[in-house]
Coordinates of C-alpha atoms in Angstrom, one line a residue:
Chain T
M1 CA 1.6 177.6 179.9
D2 CA -1.6 179.8 179.4
V3 CA -3.0 181.6 182.0
T4 CA -5.9 179.3 183.7
E5 CA -2.8 176.9 184.2
I6 CA -0.7 180.1 185.8
L7 CA -3.3 180.8 188.0
K8 CA -4.1 177.3 188.7
S9 CA -0.6 177.1 189.6
L10 CA -0.5 180.3 191.8
T11 CA -4.0 179.5 193.8
G12 CA -3.0 175.9 194.4
R13 CA 0.5 177.1 195.9
F14 CA -0.6 180.0 198.0
P15 CA -4.2 179.3 198.7
E16 CA -4.7 181.8 201.7
A17 CA -2.6 184.5 200.3
I18 CA -4.1 184.7 196.7
S19 CA -8.2 185.6 196.8
E20 CA -10.8 186.5 193.7
A21 CA -8.2 185.2 190.8
I22 CA -10.0 185.7 187.7
V23 CA -9.3 185.4 184.1
E24 CA -10.1 188.6 182.4
S25 CA -8.8 187.9 178.6
E26 CA -6.1 185.3 177.4
I27 CA -3.7 187.7 178.3
R28 CA -4.4 189.3 181.2
A29 CA -5.6 188.1 184.5
R30 CA -5.7 189.9 188.1
A31 CA -5.7 188.7 191.8
Y32 CA -6.1 189.7 195.2
V33 CA -3.1 189.1 197.3
D34 CA -2.8 189.2 201.0
K35 CA -0.4 191.9 202.3
D36 CA 2.1 189.7 204.3
G37 CA 2.6 186.9 201.7
V38 CA 2.9 189.5 198.6
K39 CA 6.7 189.0 198.7
E40 CA 6.5 185.0 198.9
V41 CA 4.1 185.3 195.9
C42 CA 6.6 187.6 193.9
Q43 CA 9.3 185.4 194.4
Y44 CA 7.3 182.3 193.5
L45 CA 6.1 184.3 190.3
K46 CA 9.7 184.9 189.6
D47 CA 11.3 181.7 190.1
S48 CA 8.6 179.2 189.3
L49 CA 6.3 181.1 186.6
Q50 CA 9.1 183.0 184.5
F51 CA 7.3 186.3 185.3
D52 CA 10.5 188.0 185.4
H53 CA 9.2 191.8 184.5
L54 CA 7.7 194.1 187.1
C55 CA 6.0 196.7 185.2
V56 CA 4.6 199.1 187.3
V57 CA 3.8 199.3 191.3
C58 CA 1.2 202.4 191.8
G59 CA -1.5 202.9 194.6
V60 CA -5.2 203.8 194.2
D61 CA -7.2 205.9 197.1
Y62 CA -10.5 204.1 198.2
I63 CA -12.0 206.7 200.4
K64 CA -15.2 205.4 200.4
R65 CA -14.1 202.0 201.7
N66 CA -11.2 203.6 204.3
E67 CA -8.4 201.6 201.9
I68 CA -5.6 202.0 199.9
E69 CA -4.4 199.5 197.4
V70 CA -1.4 198.9 195.9
V71 CA -1.3 197.4 192.3
Y72 CA 1.7 195.3 190.9
H73 CA 1.6 194.7 187.2
I74 CA 3.8 191.7 186.7
A75 CA 5.0 190.4 182.9
S76 CA 6.8 188.0 181.3
Y77 CA 8.8 187.6 178.2
N78 CA 8.3 183.9 177.9
H79 CA 4.2 183.6 178.0
P80 CA 2.1 186.4 176.9
V81 CA 0.5 187.1 180.1
V82 CA 0.1 190.1 182.4
L83 CA -1.0 189.4 185.8
M84 CA -2.3 192.3 187.9
L85 CA -1.8 191.8 191.6
K86 CA -3.6 193.9 194.1
A87 CA -3.1 194.3 197.9
I88 CA -5.2 196.2 200.3
L89 CA -4.0 197.9 203.2
P90 CA -5.7 200.0 206.1
R91 CA -6.0 203.8 205.1
E92 CA -4.9 204.7 208.7
N93 CA -1.5 202.9 208.8
P94 CA -0.5 201.5 205.4
E95 CA 2.6 199.2 205.2
I96 CA 3.2 196.5 203.2
E97 CA 6.5 194.4 202.6
S98 CA 8.8 196.0 199.9
I99 CA 9.8 193.6 197.0
V100 CA 12.9 195.5 196.0
S101 CA 14.9 191.8 197.0
V102 CA 12.7 190.3 194.3
Y103 CA 12.0 192.5 191.6
W104 CA 15.2 195.5 191.6
N105 CA 13.3 197.9 189.4
S106 CA 10.4 198.4 192.0
N107 CA 12.9 200.6 194.1
W108 CA 11.5 203.8 192.6
Y109 CA 7.9 202.7 192.0
E110 CA 7.9 202.1 195.6
R111 CA 9.5 205.4 196.4
E112 CA 7.0 207.3 194.1
T113 CA 4.1 205.5 195.9
Y114 CA 5.6 206.3 199.1
E115 CA 5.6 210.1 198.3
L116 CA 2.1 210.4 196.3
Y117 CA 0.0 207.9 198.3
G118 CA 2.2 207.5 202.0
I119 CA 2.1 203.8 201.7
V120 CA 5.4 202.4 203.7
F121 CA 7.0 199.9 202.2
K122 CA 9.1 197.9 205.1
N123 CA 12.5 196.3 204.3
H124 CA 13.1 199.2 201.4
P125 CA 16.4 200.0 201.1
N126 CA 16.5 203.5 200.2
L127 CA 12.7 204.7 201.1
K128 CA 13.0 208.6 200.6
P129 CA 11.0 210.8 198.0
L130 CA 11.9 210.5 194.8
I131 CA 10.6 213.7 192.9
L132 CA 8.9 215.4 195.2
P133 CA 10.8 217.9 197.5
E134 CA 11.4 216.8 201.0
D135 CA 9.3 219.3 202.7
M136 CA 6.0 218.3 201.0
L137 CA 6.6 214.8 202.8
G138 CA 3.6 213.9 204.6
E139 CA 1.0 216.0 202.5
W140 CA 0.4 212.8 200.2
P141 CA -0.7 214.9 197.3
L142 CA -2.5 211.7 195.5
R143 CA -4.9 210.6 198.3
K144 CA -8.5 212.0 197.5
D145 CA -8.7 213.8 200.9
Y146 CA -5.4 216.0 200.0
K147 CA -6.7 220.0 200.5
G148 CA -3.8 221.2 198.1
F149 CA -5.3 220.4 194.6
P150 CA -6.6 222.4 192.7
N151 CA -4.0 225.1 193.5
K152 CA -5.8 228.7 193.2
T153 CA -2.9 230.8 193.8
A154 CA -1.9 232.0 190.3
R155 CA -3.1 235.3 190.2
N156 CA -2.6 236.3 186.3
L157 CA -4.9 233.6 184.8
V158 CA -7.1 234.7 181.8
Chain D
M1 CA 26.0 239.7 218.1
G2 CA 23.8 241.7 215.7
E3 CA 24.3 244.7 218.0
V4 CA 28.3 244.2 217.9
K5 CA 28.1 243.4 213.7
E6 CA 26.2 246.9 213.6
Q7 CA 28.9 248.6 215.1
K8 CA 31.5 247.7 212.9
T9 CA 29.8 248.3 209.7
S10 CA 29.2 252.0 211.1
T11 CA 32.6 252.6 212.6
S12 CA 33.9 251.3 208.8
D13 CA 31.2 253.6 207.3
E14 CA 32.6 256.7 209.3
T15 CA 36.3 256.1 207.8
S16 CA 35.6 255.6 204.3
V17 CA 33.7 258.9 204.2
E18 CA 36.2 260.4 206.7
E19 CA 37.6 263.9 204.9
V20 CA 41.1 264.7 204.3
P21 CA 41.8 268.3 203.2
G22 CA 42.1 268.7 199.5
V23 CA 41.4 265.5 198.6
I24 CA 37.7 264.2 197.2
T25 CA 37.0 260.4 198.7
T26 CA 34.7 258.5 196.5
T27 CA 33.1 255.0 196.0
A28 CA 32.6 252.6 193.0
S29 CA 28.4 252.7 193.7
A30 CA 29.0 256.7 193.7
I31 CA 30.7 257.0 190.8
S32 CA 28.0 254.4 189.1
D33 CA 25.0 256.4 190.4
F34 CA 26.6 259.2 188.7
L35 CA 27.0 258.0 185.7
K36 CA 23.6 256.5 185.8
K37 CA 22.2 260.4 185.3
T38 CA 24.6 261.5 182.5
K39 CA 25.1 260.6 178.7
A40 CA 27.2 258.1 179.5
Q41 CA 24.9 255.5 180.8
D42 CA 23.3 255.6 177.0
L43 CA 26.6 254.3 175.7
I44 CA 26.9 251.9 178.4
N45 CA 23.3 250.6 177.6
W46 CA 24.2 250.6 174.0
G47 CA 27.0 247.9 174.8
R48 CA 24.7 245.8 177.4
K49 CA 21.9 246.0 174.8
N50 CA 24.1 244.3 171.8
S51 CA 26.1 241.6 174.0
M52 CA 23.1 239.7 175.5
W53 CA 24.1 236.4 176.3
F54 CA 21.8 234.1 177.4
M55 CA 22.1 231.1 179.7
T56 CA 21.3 227.6 178.3
Q57 CA 19.2 226.6 181.1
P58 CA 16.1 224.6 179.4
M59 CA 13.7 223.5 182.0
G60 CA 11.0 222.0 179.4
C61 CA 9.2 221.9 176.4
C62 CA 10.0 225.7 175.2
G63 CA 13.7 224.7 176.2
V64 CA 14.0 222.6 172.7
E65 CA 12.9 225.8 171.0
M66 CA 15.2 227.9 173.1
I67 CA 17.9 226.1 171.5
A68 CA 16.6 226.1 168.4
M69 CA 16.8 229.8 168.4
G70 CA 20.0 229.7 169.7
C71 CA 21.2 228.0 166.4
A72 CA 22.0 228.8 163.3
H73 CA 18.9 228.6 161.5
Y74 CA 17.5 231.8 163.7
D75 CA 20.9 233.2 164.1
T76 CA 21.0 235.2 167.3
D77 CA 24.3 235.9 166.7
R78 CA 23.5 238.5 164.7
F79 CA 21.8 240.3 167.5
G80 CA 24.4 239.8 169.5
I81 CA 22.8 237.3 171.5
I82 CA 25.0 234.1 172.2
P83 CA 24.1 231.0 174.3
R84 CA 26.4 230.5 177.3
N85 CA 26.9 227.1 179.2
S86 CA 27.6 229.1 182.8
P87 CA 25.7 231.8 184.7
R88 CA 28.8 233.1 185.7
Q89 CA 29.3 234.3 181.8
A90 CA 25.2 235.1 181.0
D91 CA 23.1 238.3 181.0
V92 CA 19.7 236.9 180.6
M93 CA 18.1 234.2 182.1
L94 CA 15.2 232.5 180.3
I95 CA 12.7 230.7 182.6
S96 CA 11.8 228.3 180.1
G97 CA 9.2 226.2 181.7
Y98 CA 7.0 225.3 184.6
V99 CA 9.2 226.0 187.7
T100 CA 8.0 223.0 190.5
K101 CA 8.8 223.7 194.1
K102 CA 12.3 221.0 193.7
Y103 CA 13.8 223.3 190.9
L104 CA 12.9 226.7 192.6
P105 CA 15.8 226.7 194.7
A106 CA 18.6 225.6 192.2
L107 CA 16.7 228.3 189.9
K108 CA 17.5 231.2 192.8
R109 CA 20.7 229.9 192.8
L110 CA 21.6 230.0 189.0
W111 CA 20.1 233.8 189.4
E112 CA 22.2 234.5 192.1
Q113 CA 25.3 233.1 190.5
M114 CA 24.7 235.6 187.3
P115 CA 26.8 239.1 187.6
S116 CA 24.8 241.9 187.7
P117 CA 23.2 243.7 185.3
K118 CA 20.8 241.1 184.5
W119 CA 17.7 240.3 182.8
V120 CA 14.9 237.7 182.8
I121 CA 12.7 236.7 179.9
A122 CA 9.8 234.1 180.9
I123 CA 9.1 232.2 177.7
G124 CA 5.9 229.9 177.3
D125 CA 2.6 229.9 178.9
C126 CA 3.9 227.5 181.8
S127 CA 6.4 230.2 183.3
I128 CA 3.9 233.1 182.8
S129 CA 0.7 231.5 184.6
G130 CA 1.5 227.9 184.8
G131 CA 0.1 226.4 181.9
P132 CA -1.7 223.3 181.7
F133 CA -0.3 222.7 185.2
Y134 CA -1.8 226.2 186.8
E135 CA -3.5 224.3 189.5
S136 CA -1.2 221.5 190.5
Y137 CA -0.1 220.9 194.0
S138 CA 4.2 221.1 192.9
T139 CA 4.4 223.8 191.2
V140 CA 5.3 227.5 192.3
Q141 CA 2.8 230.4 190.8
N142 CA 3.5 233.8 190.3
I143 CA 7.1 233.9 189.0
D144 CA 7.4 237.5 188.6
E145 CA 7.0 237.6 192.4
I146 CA 10.1 236.0 192.9
F147 CA 12.2 237.0 189.4
P148 CA 12.2 240.9 188.1
I149 CA 11.1 239.6 185.1
D150 CA 11.3 242.2 181.7
V151 CA 9.7 240.6 179.3
F152 CA 6.7 237.6 179.1
V153 CA 6.5 236.1 175.6
P154 CA 3.5 233.7 175.9
G155 CA 3.0 230.8 173.9
C156 CA 2.9 226.9 174.2
P157 CA 5.7 226.7 172.7
P158 CA 6.4 230.2 171.4
R159 CA 8.1 230.2 167.9
P160 CA 11.6 230.7 167.8
E161 CA 10.8 234.1 166.0
A162 CA 8.7 235.3 169.1
M163 CA 11.5 234.4 171.3
L164 CA 13.7 236.7 169.4
Q165 CA 11.0 239.3 169.3
G166 CA 11.5 239.1 172.9
F167 CA 15.0 240.1 173.0
V168 CA 14.0 242.7 170.3
E169 CA 12.1 244.2 173.5
L170 CA 14.1 243.9 175.7
Q171 CA 16.9 245.6 173.8
E172 CA 14.4 248.7 173.4
K173 CA 13.7 248.5 176.9
I174 CA 17.6 248.8 177.4
K175 CA 17.8 251.3 175.3
A176 CA 14.9 253.5 176.9
K177 CA 16.4 252.7 180.5
K178 CA 12.9 250.9 181.3
D179 CA 13.9 247.6 182.6
L180 CA 14.5 246.2 185.5
G181 CA 17.9 245.1 185.6
T182 CA 19.2 248.6 186.7
E183 CA 18.0 250.9 189.0
Y184 CA 18.2 254.0 187.2

């Protein structure tokens, strides 16, 4: 199964949830996914298209567009295609369905995306900060309007 | 509540310094304060400086150098410096990396578990000024305001020889009674 067939199958199955599906090369493809349909799309990818390896979940803050994107990189052990899925969320109240029930390893990725960007993953089994201390919750350090960076409190810099 | 507590402590103080005719009462801290003014403190410090056991608590890449320093090749044992696994047996704490906001409470707890007299050595640029992470949102800056650091060993990471030199400098400070671990 090559990359064009994969995208054709995906857009044919989800004509409304998948948009702007683009083939970048023989091994890379990307698509925008609707934020309500991300779990169904991932389930279809895993069950029917052999995308059984979730590489990473991360976030991007587009402050000028007033949007936050969640980016999923999903790959396969059976064919060489890496698919990048993006979901656009509003910046005020970013909420998206968790995909832990599909890909178990997204658990910690989603926790880290939550603590750094404030994206709430609904129905996540244990949505609490992964690395940051609890009292930094709510500061969302990787958002572009974060005030605490750069930190100028170091006194004895050369 | 606070007032009652204060009263209790004040009464116990009165009983402890109550004068018995013909008997001189004293306390352990009074003996210690007296010894600090005599030559006996030199002997005590000689013992302390030759048995500085450090806590094996690596916090970053400098921790690897710290472990290398404690091993046979650099042989800190010849100075009486031995790595210990428990804070309760250690005399020296090495801050060997950046201190994150999440790790600071654990580090403070380790420091409180160490019995006095105890000393701190800051190793590496990260613990001294933040290193490459000096403007990060999650590291604690100005560690020397939190712990009484005697010796700073710069480097990224410093060589094990440099760390040994830091220990030797601390020994010199203890010998000269200028360390921050004891109040002279």
